[in-house]
Structure formats: structure tokens, C-alpha cells
Amino acid sequence: MSLVKCVVWDIDNTLLTGVYLESGDQPPGADPVLAGVLAELGGRGILHALASKNPPEAAAHTARVTGWDFAAARCGWGAKSEALTQIAAGLGLGVDTLAFVDDDPYERAEVSSALPQVMVLSPEEAAEAAGWPEFSPPVLTAEARRRGQMYTERQRRQAAEQAFGGTREEFLRPAGTRVTIAGGTIADVPRLHELAVRTRQFNSAGGNLPDLAADGPAPAGDWFGSLLTSGDHEVLTVALRDSFGDDGLVGGCVVGRRDAGTWRVRLIMMSCRAMGRGVIDALLAWLIRQAARAGAHRLEVPCVLNDRNVPLRLALASAGFRAGHRGTDQDFPVAVFQRDLAGPLPDLPGWVTAPGEHGGNVT
């Protein structure tokens, strides 16, 4: 089981001590134990959502009495599995990163049957979950502590985009989008590690650090710290902010030693919060421009082939990369995506600040 990114809670006899619609003028209060679990897990950057067979007012009441700002809520009388699917899609998460808590054995069985990837828990099990490894991220960063707030900002951004009327690409500039690509530092290591193990949709290594030696596994321990001091690789970070909020570091990449006219991007990773905001396209365009200006003839991105990182592979194809040599790495199928650097360079949006670019950090 991978790390849980979002816990989806039932309301009646779960987060509340009774049944909302049967309580009359005095709706039930919050279960004190599970309210404590909300706070503990939320402090670790784990999101919380609601899926309940209740009217929307029940979700608003639950938010008030628990003191928690839920990232999503689906109230209605349909299947809970469908509610979880909608929540995952709305948050840009895979259903395999969800946990579901419900007091009703029937509801738990329905979700387990329809969505076997979801961790399904009773309230009693959820009360103990804070001590489980699936709820214990290896690092805790500033971005993680602000994750709930970032998803609130995301909802505001999406509402503004819907009201905008133009295309998503046209919305980026008036939204105040700013992407900053920069060299990584030791201070960035915890966040880079967090991105490496948490991201899936935009992760060329599939969540596993790639081998950097031809005949051995990836270095143990502080992988990114080792790269920053090795001189053989360049570690880069990608930060994102706009007028709705500051997302901090949302991505990064590792570029291998440049020789024989080929640049190889050993790892590229991006948070799903950056999806649809032009960030992955901007990073790929900048890598192409940098490699070409340095005299390289080809840019390569080895990419694990799995069901989760299809969005990354589509972005690579859109940027002109084509899948070439196929093999395996740590027992995973891998394709090397290649791009010929002859011809015109891609444009870089004016809201991107990057080394070597006009107005950016000149290298």
C-alpha cells in the first residue's frame, strides 16, 4: 500500500456521534477521538474529504463542529464508491492514494468491492491509523503543512477559471502565474525527496529513484544530497505561484552528465497540483532550449511505463519526444523518450523565470 494522500470520511456515527437527519434541532457533535485524528493527519499534509448519504448541510455542519476545512465533499444517495471516484478526480489523485472510513459494514464492503485499491477502515481502525506507515510520510515539509490550504486555493482558482470564459492557456497570464526554475540546494532536499516518493502522474521513475550507476542501485540514504555534491548531475527545482496562492516547490528534475551531444534527464517529477497550469510544458521547453544552446543534438528522458504516469508521457509526446529504446530498470518496463534538437526551439512563456532566459537567472 502506498502513502495515503486523502482520507474520505463518512459523517453519521463516524465523524459525528449520531445521525444528522435524525437529530432534530440539535445535530450531533464531533466524535472527539476522530476529530483528533483529523488534526493529526492534517498536520502531516494528508487531505480530508467527506462522502455521506446526507444533504449538503450535513457536510457544512461537520466542518463547523470538527473545525476542519475539507478538501472535497460529496453528499447524496448514490454509491459511496462513485463518490470516492469523483473526489479523487476532483483532487487530481489516484484512488489508490485514498483511505475510506465508514461505520457501516455494507458501505465498507461496497467500496472494497468496487475500488479494491482503496484502504477501507472502520472508525475504530481509523482511531489507530495515525501510527501506521501508510499515514506517516517520511518527510514533512512546509508544502505538506500547507497542503489543505493549497487545495482551498485550488478551488478558488478553478471557480475563477470557469468564470473566465477563455481557454485554460489564456487564463494563466491573468491568473498571475509565475514559474521559477532554479538550481537545487541542500535546503530543497526534503521537498525533492517528498516529491520523488509522492508523485505518480508526473514521475518518470514511477516513484522509485532511478539507478545512476551502470552496474549498481541508486545511492542509499540522501539521494538528492549526494547528487548536489557529486558534480556529475544537475538538480533543478520548479516553483509555482499565482494570484490565488503560493504552491512552493511543485517539481524538479535531475540532468545527467552531458557528453557525446546527448543530455539525459534521469528524473523528472511534478506535483499533480501543477496539472493544467502550464508547468510541465514550460519545464520541458526550457530543457530543450538549454540542451540545444549547450550544443547537444539529442535530449533523452528514460520513463517507466505504468498506468499512472500516462499524463507525463502525453506531455513528452506533445513536446516532440518519441519513445525509442525499451528495456527494464529495477524490474519495471522503461522507454527512452528522445527529442532531436535540430530546428526551431520552442517558445517559453513570459511568466517563466529560468537560468539562461531573458529576465531569468543567467548561468
mmCIF file of C-alpha atoms in Angstrom:
data_model
loop_
_atom_site.group_PDB
_atom_site.id
_atom_site.type_symbol
_atom_site.label_atom_id
_atom_site.label_comp_id
_atom_site.label_asym_id
_atom_site.label_seq_id
_atom_site.Cartn_x
_atom_site.Cartn_y
_atom_site.Cartn_z
ATOM 1 C CA MET A 1 0.000 0.000 0.000
ATOM 2 C CA SER A 2 1.339 3.438 -0.945
ATOM 3 C CA LEU A 3 1.155 6.501 1.252
ATOM 4 C CA VAL A 4 -2.375 7.747 1.851
ATOM 5 C CA LYS A 5 -2.860 11.253 0.454
ATOM 6 C CA CYS A 6 -6.520 11.759 1.340
ATOM 7 C CA VAL A 7 -8.898 10.228 3.897
ATOM 8 C CA VAL A 8 -12.557 10.214 2.840
ATOM 9 C CA TRP A 9 -14.880 10.136 5.847
ATOM 10 C CA ASP A 10 -18.487 9.157 6.357
ATOM 11 C CA ILE A 11 -20.455 11.540 8.579
ATOM 12 C CA ASP A 12 -23.162 9.678 10.546
ATOM 13 C CA ASN A 13 -21.835 7.723 13.539
ATOM 14 C CA THR A 14 -18.330 8.309 12.220
ATOM 15 C CA LEU A 15 -17.156 11.914 12.401
ATOM 16 C CA LEU A 16 -20.418 12.746 14.197
ATOM 17 C CA THR A 17 -21.619 10.987 17.347
ATOM 18 C CA GLY A 18 -25.069 10.377 15.863
ATOM 19 C CA VAL A 19 -27.201 10.541 12.700
ATOM 20 C CA TYR A 20 -27.572 14.031 11.252
ATOM 21 C CA LEU A 21 -31.083 13.652 9.786
ATOM 22 C CA GLU A 22 -32.450 12.016 12.946
ATOM 23 C CA SER A 23 -31.179 14.641 15.362
ATOM 24 C CA GLY A 24 -33.890 17.300 15.075
ATOM 25 C CA ASP A 25 -32.910 20.774 16.218
ATOM 26 C CA GLN A 26 -29.726 19.588 17.928
ATOM 27 C CA PRO A 27 -27.378 17.998 15.353
ATOM 28 C CA PRO A 28 -24.822 15.638 16.895
ATOM 29 C CA GLY A 29 -21.380 16.874 17.782
ATOM 30 C CA ALA A 30 -17.995 15.703 16.593
ATOM 31 C CA ASP A 31 -16.502 12.440 17.745
ATOM 32 C CA PRO A 32 -13.581 13.710 19.862
ATOM 33 C CA VAL A 33 -11.243 10.830 19.005
ATOM 34 C CA LEU A 34 -11.719 11.080 15.263
ATOM 35 C CA ALA A 35 -11.586 14.890 15.372
ATOM 36 C CA GLY A 36 -8.142 14.427 16.899
ATOM 37 C CA VAL A 37 -7.201 12.063 14.061
ATOM 38 C CA LEU A 38 -8.305 14.724 11.557
ATOM 39 C CA ALA A 39 -5.945 17.242 13.125
ATOM 40 C CA GLU A 40 -3.040 14.810 13.482
ATOM 41 C CA LEU A 41 -3.174 13.570 9.907
ATOM 42 C CA GLY A 42 -3.900 17.025 8.524
ATOM 43 C CA GLY A 43 -0.723 18.253 10.178
ATOM 44 C CA ARG A 44 1.148 15.652 8.154
ATOM 45 C CA GLY A 45 -0.174 17.033 4.870
ATOM 46 C CA ILE A 46 -2.904 14.410 4.430
ATOM 47 C CA LEU A 47 -6.126 15.781 2.951
ATOM 48 C CA HIS A 48 -9.612 15.077 4.291
ATOM 49 C CA ALA A 49 -12.865 14.756 2.344
ATOM 50 C CA LEU A 50 -16.464 13.723 3.057
ATOM 51 C CA ALA A 51 -18.674 11.122 1.363
ATOM 52 C CA SER A 52 -22.054 10.784 3.030
ATOM 53 C CA LYS A 53 -25.646 9.839 2.293
ATOM 54 C CA ASN A 54 -26.903 13.154 3.589
ATOM 55 C CA PRO A 55 -27.890 16.596 2.317
ATOM 56 C CA PRO A 56 -25.058 19.115 1.772
ATOM 57 C CA GLU A 57 -25.985 20.830 5.037
ATOM 58 C CA ALA A 58 -24.581 17.818 6.888
ATOM 59 C CA ALA A 59 -21.154 18.468 5.399
ATOM 60 C CA ALA A 60 -21.273 22.119 6.429
ATOM 61 C CA HIS A 61 -22.271 21.122 9.969
ATOM 62 C CA THR A 62 -19.483 18.541 10.150
ATOM 63 C CA ALA A 63 -16.940 21.146 9.066
ATOM 64 C CA ARG A 64 -18.153 23.503 11.796
ATOM 65 C CA VAL A 65 -18.108 21.029 14.678
ATOM 66 C CA THR A 66 -14.807 19.384 13.731
ATOM 67 C CA GLY A 67 -13.152 22.688 12.896
ATOM 68 C CA TRP A 68 -11.833 21.218 9.667
ATOM 69 C CA ASP A 69 -11.840 22.641 6.131
ATOM 70 C CA PHE A 70 -12.499 19.566 3.980
ATOM 71 C CA ALA A 71 -10.876 19.485 0.544
ATOM 72 C CA ALA A 72 -13.996 17.965 -1.038
ATOM 73 C CA ALA A 73 -17.474 16.769 -0.069
ATOM 74 C CA ARG A 74 -19.902 14.512 -1.905
ATOM 75 C CA CYS A 75 -23.307 14.275 -0.263
ATOM 76 C CA GLY A 76 -26.123 12.308 -1.871
ATOM 77 C CA TRP A 77 -27.706 8.904 -2.002
ATOM 78 C CA GLY A 78 -25.593 7.212 -4.666
ATOM 79 C CA ALA A 79 -22.895 4.591 -4.178
ATOM 80 C CA LYS A 80 -20.020 5.601 -1.945
ATOM 81 C CA SER A 81 -17.571 4.137 -4.475
ATOM 82 C CA GLU A 82 -18.822 6.625 -7.066
ATOM 83 C CA ALA A 83 -18.402 9.469 -4.568
ATOM 84 C CA LEU A 84 -14.803 8.397 -3.934
ATOM 85 C CA THR A 85 -14.093 8.227 -7.664
ATOM 86 C CA GLN A 86 -15.423 11.767 -8.089
ATOM 87 C CA ILE A 87 -13.410 13.037 -5.124
ATOM 88 C CA ALA A 88 -10.195 11.512 -6.461
ATOM 89 C CA ALA A 89 -10.778 13.002 -9.910
ATOM 90 C CA GLY A 90 -11.609 16.415 -8.488
ATOM 91 C CA LEU A 91 -8.457 16.489 -6.386
ATOM 92 C CA GLY A 92 -6.258 15.067 -9.115
ATOM 93 C CA LEU A 93 -5.383 11.995 -7.060
ATOM 94 C CA GLY A 94 -5.333 8.288 -7.823
ATOM 95 C CA VAL A 95 -7.923 6.216 -5.996
ATOM 96 C CA ASP A 96 -5.059 4.069 -4.688
ATOM 97 C CA THR A 97 -3.984 7.033 -2.528
ATOM 98 C CA LEU A 98 -7.366 7.204 -0.740
ATOM 99 C CA ALA A 99 -8.480 5.753 2.572
ATOM 100 C CA PHE A 100 -12.196 5.455 3.351
ATOM 101 C CA VAL A 101 -13.722 5.426 6.851
ATOM 102 C CA ASP A 102 -17.330 4.361 7.489
ATOM 103 C CA ASP A 103 -19.173 2.768 10.408
ATOM 104 C CA ASP A 104 -21.488 0.780 8.100
ATOM 105 C CA PRO A 105 -20.104 -2.662 7.104
ATOM 106 C CA TYR A 106 -22.244 -2.629 3.961
ATOM 107 C CA GLU A 107 -20.735 0.660 2.755
ATOM 108 C CA ARG A 108 -17.227 -0.595 3.502
ATOM 109 C CA ALA A 109 -17.914 -3.791 1.551
ATOM 110 C CA GLU A 110 -19.337 -1.850 -1.411
ATOM 111 C CA VAL A 111 -16.240 0.339 -1.663
ATOM 112 C CA SER A 112 -13.879 -2.608 -1.172
ATOM 113 C CA SER A 113 -15.593 -4.476 -3.994
ATOM 114 C CA ALA A 114 -15.764 -1.572 -6.455
ATOM 115 C CA LEU A 115 -12.440 0.046 -5.581
ATOM 116 C CA PRO A 116 -10.055 -2.589 -4.206
ATOM 117 C CA GLN A 117 -7.164 -0.095 -4.363
ATOM 118 C CA VAL A 118 -8.727 1.994 -1.574
ATOM 119 C CA MET A 119 -7.774 1.340 2.063
ATOM 120 C CA VAL A 120 -11.135 0.775 3.813
ATOM 121 C CA LEU A 121 -11.348 1.285 7.570
ATOM 122 C CA SER A 122 -13.877 1.190 10.372
ATOM 123 C CA PRO A 123 -13.921 4.183 12.761
ATOM 124 C CA GLU A 124 -12.167 2.018 15.373
ATOM 125 C CA GLU A 125 -9.369 1.260 12.913
ATOM 126 C CA ALA A 126 -9.139 4.904 11.865
ATOM 127 C CA ALA A 127 -8.609 5.884 15.506
ATOM 128 C CA GLU A 128 -5.336 3.922 15.418
ATOM 129 C CA ALA A 129 -4.277 4.823 11.871
ATOM 130 C CA ALA A 130 -2.005 7.723 12.825
ATOM 131 C CA GLY A 131 0.581 5.175 13.914
ATOM 132 C CA TRP A 132 0.507 3.203 10.668
ATOM 133 C CA PRO A 133 3.225 3.615 7.998
ATOM 134 C CA GLU A 134 0.653 4.403 5.270
ATOM 135 C CA PHE A 135 -0.205 7.585 7.188
ATOM 136 C CA SER A 136 3.375 8.512 8.107
ATOM 137 C CA PRO A 137 5.189 10.396 5.312
ATOM 138 C CA PRO A 138 8.986 10.029 5.550
ATOM 139 C CA VAL A 139 9.499 13.801 5.431
ATOM 140 C CA LEU A 140 7.306 16.722 6.437
ATOM 141 C CA THR A 141 7.828 19.935 4.507
ATOM 142 C CA ALA A 142 6.334 23.418 4.540
ATOM 143 C CA GLU A 143 4.385 22.475 1.415
ATOM 144 C CA ALA A 144 2.938 19.454 3.217
ATOM 145 C CA ARG A 145 1.775 21.527 6.188
ATOM 146 C CA ARG A 146 0.010 23.922 3.805
ATOM 147 C CA ARG A 147 -1.495 21.238 1.579
ATOM 148 C CA GLY A 148 -5.061 21.688 2.819
ATOM 149 C CA GLN A 149 -4.836 25.460 2.304
ATOM 150 C CA MET A 150 -3.427 24.910 -1.194
ATOM 151 C CA TYR A 151 -6.431 22.815 -2.162
ATOM 152 C CA THR A 152 -8.731 25.572 -0.913
ATOM 153 C CA GLU A 153 -6.800 27.978 -3.147
ATOM 154 C CA ARG A 154 -7.197 25.450 -5.972
ATOM 155 C CA GLN A 155 -10.990 25.537 -5.615
ATOM 156 C CA ARG A 156 -10.940 29.349 -5.849
ATOM 157 C CA ARG A 157 -8.687 29.152 -8.921
ATOM 158 C CA GLN A 158 -10.957 26.629 -10.634
ATOM 159 C CA ALA A 159 -14.023 28.771 -9.972
ATOM 160 C CA ALA A 160 -12.270 31.823 -11.444
ATOM 161 C CA GLU A 161 -11.157 29.824 -14.478
ATOM 162 C CA GLN A 162 -14.720 28.650 -15.141
ATOM 163 C CA ALA A 163 -15.920 32.247 -14.976
ATOM 164 C CA PHE A 164 -13.075 33.454 -17.231
ATOM 165 C CA GLY A 165 -14.603 32.169 -20.460
ATOM 166 C CA GLY A 166 -11.356 31.671 -22.407
ATOM 167 C CA THR A 167 -9.080 28.663 -22.711
ATOM 168 C CA ARG A 168 -7.017 27.289 -19.853
ATOM 169 C CA GLU A 169 -3.845 28.545 -21.522
ATOM 170 C CA GLU A 170 -5.313 32.031 -21.894
ATOM 171 C CA PHE A 171 -6.227 32.043 -18.197
ATOM 172 C CA LEU A 172 -2.640 31.511 -16.978
ATOM 173 C CA ARG A 173 -1.412 35.078 -17.523
ATOM 174 C CA PRO A 174 -4.357 36.977 -15.934
ATOM 175 C CA ALA A 175 -4.178 34.473 -13.071
ATOM 176 C CA GLY A 176 -0.718 35.861 -12.295
ATOM 177 C CA THR A 177 1.055 32.558 -12.971
ATOM 178 C CA ARG A 178 4.789 32.590 -12.138
ATOM 179 C CA VAL A 179 7.009 29.558 -12.669
ATOM 180 C CA THR A 180 10.589 29.687 -11.401
ATOM 181 C CA ILE A 181 13.154 27.105 -12.480
ATOM 182 C CA ALA A 182 16.350 27.182 -10.429
ATOM 183 C CA GLY A 183 19.285 25.119 -9.290
ATOM 184 C CA GLY A 184 18.545 22.946 -6.269
ATOM 185 C CA THR A 185 20.181 23.475 -2.882
ATOM 186 C CA ILE A 186 20.607 21.388 0.254
ATOM 187 C CA ALA A 187 17.613 23.209 1.751
ATOM 188 C CA ASP A 188 15.439 21.819 -1.076
ATOM 189 C CA VAL A 189 16.334 18.166 -0.395
ATOM 190 C CA PRO A 190 13.398 17.310 1.940
ATOM 191 C CA ARG A 191 10.858 18.641 -0.553
ATOM 192 C CA LEU A 192 12.581 16.964 -3.518
ATOM 193 C CA HIS A 193 12.515 13.664 -1.629
ATOM 194 C CA GLU A 194 8.836 14.171 -0.828
ATOM 195 C CA LEU A 195 8.046 14.799 -4.492
ATOM 196 C CA ALA A 196 10.045 11.738 -5.553
ATOM 197 C CA VAL A 197 8.052 9.368 -3.337
ATOM 198 C CA ARG A 198 4.604 11.013 -3.551
ATOM 199 C CA THR A 199 4.189 11.920 -7.216
ATOM 200 C CA ARG A 200 2.897 9.366 -9.710
ATOM 201 C CA GLN A 201 1.165 11.032 -12.680
ATOM 202 C CA PHE A 202 4.214 13.143 -13.480
ATOM 203 C CA ASN A 203 7.097 10.953 -12.344
ATOM 204 C CA SER A 204 9.451 9.432 -14.910
ATOM 205 C CA ALA A 205 10.783 6.919 -12.382
ATOM 206 C CA GLY A 206 7.356 5.758 -11.210
ATOM 207 C CA GLY A 207 8.088 6.770 -7.604
ATOM 208 C CA ASN A 208 11.333 4.771 -7.462
ATOM 209 C CA LEU A 209 14.650 6.607 -7.576
ATOM 210 C CA PRO A 210 16.454 5.573 -10.771
ATOM 211 C CA ASP A 211 19.788 3.800 -10.926
ATOM 212 C CA LEU A 212 22.566 6.278 -11.589
ATOM 213 C CA ALA A 213 25.398 3.778 -11.788
ATOM 214 C CA ALA A 214 25.629 1.451 -14.752
ATOM 215 C CA ASP A 215 26.163 -1.589 -12.571
ATOM 216 C CA GLY A 216 24.586 -0.777 -9.244
ATOM 217 C CA PRO A 217 21.475 0.521 -7.469
ATOM 218 C CA ALA A 218 20.717 4.113 -6.691
ATOM 219 C CA PRO A 219 22.704 5.520 -3.758
ATOM 220 C CA ALA A 220 21.147 4.796 -0.374
ATOM 221 C CA GLY A 221 20.163 7.483 2.082
ATOM 222 C CA ASP A 222 20.315 11.107 0.985
ATOM 223 C CA TRP A 223 19.980 10.566 -2.764
ATOM 224 C CA PHE A 224 19.433 14.182 -3.755
ATOM 225 C CA GLY A 225 22.062 15.438 -1.323
ATOM 226 C CA SER A 226 24.573 13.097 -2.933
ATOM 227 C CA LEU A 227 23.727 14.415 -6.377
ATOM 228 C CA LEU A 228 24.074 18.043 -5.313
ATOM 229 C CA THR A 229 27.670 17.446 -4.252
ATOM 230 C CA SER A 230 28.721 14.878 -6.873
ATOM 231 C CA GLY A 231 29.294 17.214 -9.810
ATOM 232 C CA ASP A 232 28.002 14.531 -12.182
ATOM 233 C CA HIS A 233 24.379 15.692 -12.189
ATOM 234 C CA GLU A 234 22.449 18.928 -12.087
ATOM 235 C CA VAL A 235 19.473 19.061 -9.738
ATOM 236 C CA LEU A 236 16.795 21.605 -10.628
ATOM 237 C CA THR A 237 13.678 22.771 -8.820
ATOM 238 C CA VAL A 238 10.406 24.193 -10.134
ATOM 239 C CA ALA A 239 8.353 26.613 -8.016
ATOM 240 C CA LEU A 240 4.826 27.811 -8.803
ATOM 241 C CA ARG A 241 2.680 30.646 -7.572
ATOM 242 C CA ASP A 242 -0.140 32.843 -8.839
ATOM 243 C CA SER A 243 -2.567 35.438 -7.551
ATOM 244 C CA PHE A 244 -4.523 32.724 -5.715
ATOM 245 C CA GLY A 245 -1.611 31.408 -3.655
ATOM 246 C CA ASP A 246 1.949 30.139 -3.461
ATOM 247 C CA ASP A 247 2.340 26.410 -4.161
ATOM 248 C CA GLY A 248 6.055 26.405 -3.329
ATOM 249 C CA LEU A 249 8.222 23.750 -4.956
ATOM 250 C CA VAL A 250 5.970 21.669 -7.186
ATOM 251 C CA GLY A 251 8.557 19.816 -9.241
ATOM 252 C CA GLY A 252 12.128 19.077 -10.107
ATOM 253 C CA CYS A 253 14.420 17.168 -12.394
ATOM 254 C CA VAL A 254 17.879 15.623 -12.467
ATOM 255 C CA VAL A 255 20.008 16.075 -15.578
ATOM 256 C CA GLY A 256 22.890 13.656 -16.048
ATOM 257 C CA ARG A 257 26.431 14.317 -17.251
ATOM 258 C CA ARG A 258 26.384 15.990 -20.648
ATOM 259 C CA ASP A 259 28.611 14.287 -23.198
ATOM 260 C CA ALA A 260 28.570 12.963 -26.771
ATOM 261 C CA GLY A 261 25.971 15.542 -27.747
ATOM 262 C CA THR A 262 23.258 13.992 -25.573
ATOM 263 C CA TRP A 263 21.556 15.325 -22.472
ATOM 264 C CA ARG A 264 19.765 12.746 -20.336
ATOM 265 C CA VAL A 265 17.099 13.718 -17.815
ATOM 266 C CA ARG A 266 17.468 10.995 -15.200
ATOM 267 C CA LEU A 267 14.381 12.030 -13.259
ATOM 268 C CA ILE A 268 11.525 14.428 -13.859
ATOM 269 C CA MET A 269 8.703 14.829 -11.340
ATOM 270 C CA MET A 270 5.831 17.220 -10.798
ATOM 271 C CA SER A 271 3.022 17.572 -8.268
ATOM 272 C CA CYS A 272 -0.500 16.979 -9.557
ATOM 273 C CA ARG A 273 -1.326 20.470 -8.206
ATOM 274 C CA ALA A 274 0.578 21.838 -11.203
ATOM 275 C CA MET A 275 -1.554 19.853 -13.667
ATOM 276 C CA GLY A 276 -3.178 22.029 -16.303
ATOM 277 C CA ARG A 277 -1.222 25.133 -15.255
ATOM 278 C CA GLY A 278 1.431 25.020 -17.967
ATOM 279 C CA VAL A 279 4.262 23.982 -15.663
ATOM 280 C CA ILE A 280 5.335 20.629 -17.119
ATOM 281 C CA ASP A 281 5.215 22.086 -20.644
ATOM 282 C CA ALA A 282 7.345 25.059 -19.538
ATOM 283 C CA LEU A 283 9.923 22.789 -17.888
ATOM 284 C CA LEU A 284 10.229 20.561 -20.970
ATOM 285 C CA ALA A 285 10.530 23.605 -23.258
ATOM 286 C CA TRP A 286 13.282 25.058 -21.081
ATOM 287 C CA LEU A 287 15.197 21.752 -21.006
ATOM 288 C CA ILE A 288 15.028 21.566 -24.806
ATOM 289 C CA ARG A 289 16.255 25.152 -25.146
ATOM 290 C CA GLN A 290 19.094 24.694 -22.644
ATOM 291 C CA ALA A 291 20.307 21.450 -24.193
ATOM 292 C CA ALA A 292 20.261 22.888 -27.723
ATOM 293 C CA ARG A 293 22.099 26.047 -26.678
ATOM 294 C CA ALA A 294 24.763 23.906 -24.999
ATOM 295 C CA GLY A 295 25.429 22.124 -28.280
ATOM 296 C CA ALA A 296 23.590 18.881 -27.599
ATOM 297 C CA HIS A 297 21.951 17.123 -30.531
ATOM 298 C CA ARG A 298 19.507 14.995 -28.564
ATOM 299 C CA LEU A 299 17.581 15.146 -25.286
ATOM 300 C CA GLU A 300 16.574 11.877 -23.622
ATOM 301 C CA VAL A 301 14.113 11.113 -20.824
ATOM 302 C CA PRO A 302 14.029 7.475 -19.647
ATOM 303 C CA CYS A 303 10.492 6.871 -18.410
ATOM 304 C CA VAL A 304 8.968 3.957 -16.539
ATOM 305 C CA LEU A 305 5.881 2.666 -18.326
ATOM 306 C CA ASN A 306 2.974 2.260 -15.935
ATOM 307 C CA ASP A 307 -0.719 3.108 -15.793
ATOM 308 C CA ARG A 308 -0.219 6.129 -13.543
ATOM 309 C CA ASN A 309 2.263 8.309 -15.452
ATOM 310 C CA VAL A 310 0.380 8.455 -18.754
ATOM 311 C CA PRO A 311 -0.057 12.272 -18.289
ATOM 312 C CA LEU A 312 3.736 12.691 -18.253
ATOM 313 C CA ARG A 313 4.149 10.578 -21.363
ATOM 314 C CA LEU A 314 1.459 12.610 -23.140
ATOM 315 C CA ALA A 315 3.316 15.817 -22.163
ATOM 316 C CA LEU A 316 6.562 14.375 -23.550
ATOM 317 C CA ALA A 317 4.842 13.474 -26.824
ATOM 318 C CA SER A 318 3.321 16.961 -27.053
ATOM 319 C CA ALA A 319 6.828 18.442 -26.605
ATOM 320 C CA GLY A 320 8.141 16.434 -29.550
ATOM 321 C CA PHE A 321 9.633 13.432 -27.738
ATOM 322 C CA ARG A 322 9.237 9.991 -29.260
ATOM 323 C CA ALA A 323 9.591 6.681 -27.433
ATOM 324 C CA GLY A 324 12.698 4.828 -28.577
ATOM 325 C CA HIS A 325 14.748 2.088 -26.915
ATOM 326 C CA ARG A 326 12.816 -0.059 -24.456
ATOM 327 C CA GLY A 327 14.222 -2.076 -21.602
ATOM 328 C CA THR A 328 13.802 -2.584 -17.854
ATOM 329 C CA ASP A 329 15.049 -0.747 -14.789
ATOM 330 C CA GLN A 330 14.575 -2.282 -11.330
ATOM 331 C CA ASP A 331 12.142 -4.780 -12.916
ATOM 332 C CA PHE A 332 9.970 -2.036 -14.448
ATOM 333 C CA PRO A 333 9.496 -1.597 -18.223
ATOM 334 C CA VAL A 334 11.188 1.610 -19.395
ATOM 335 C CA ALA A 335 11.149 3.524 -22.675
ATOM 336 C CA VAL A 336 13.683 6.211 -23.529
ATOM 337 C CA PHE A 337 11.832 9.237 -24.903
ATOM 338 C CA GLN A 338 14.076 11.140 -27.317
ATOM 339 C CA ARG A 339 13.873 14.528 -28.978
ATOM 340 C CA ASP A 340 16.041 15.712 -31.862
ATOM 341 C CA LEU A 341 17.245 19.249 -31.092
ATOM 342 C CA ALA A 342 17.680 20.373 -34.685
ATOM 343 C CA GLY A 343 15.290 23.033 -35.891
ATOM 344 C CA PRO A 344 13.472 25.902 -34.165
ATOM 345 C CA LEU A 345 13.445 25.980 -30.374
ATOM 346 C CA PRO A 346 10.095 26.003 -28.534
ATOM 347 C CA ASP A 347 8.903 29.283 -27.106
ATOM 348 C CA LEU A 348 8.973 29.839 -23.362
ATOM 349 C CA PRO A 349 6.067 31.759 -21.789
ATOM 350 C CA GLY A 350 6.889 35.178 -20.383
ATOM 351 C CA TRP A 351 5.731 34.081 -16.922
ATOM 352 C CA VAL A 352 8.634 31.649 -16.617
ATOM 353 C CA THR A 353 11.865 32.675 -14.864
ATOM 354 C CA ALA A 354 14.709 30.280 -15.585
ATOM 355 C CA PRO A 355 18.505 30.126 -15.942
ATOM 356 C CA GLY A 356 19.745 31.284 -19.325
ATOM 357 C CA GLU A 357 16.491 33.004 -20.239
ATOM 358 C CA HIS A 358 15.875 36.713 -20.670
ATOM 359 C CA GLY A 359 14.949 38.118 -17.274
ATOM 360 C CA GLY A 360 15.840 34.823 -15.572
ATOM 361 C CA ASN A 361 18.796 33.610 -13.628
ATOM 362 C CA VAL A 362 21.657 33.803 -16.089
ATOM 363 C CA THR A 363 24.079 30.882 -15.962
#
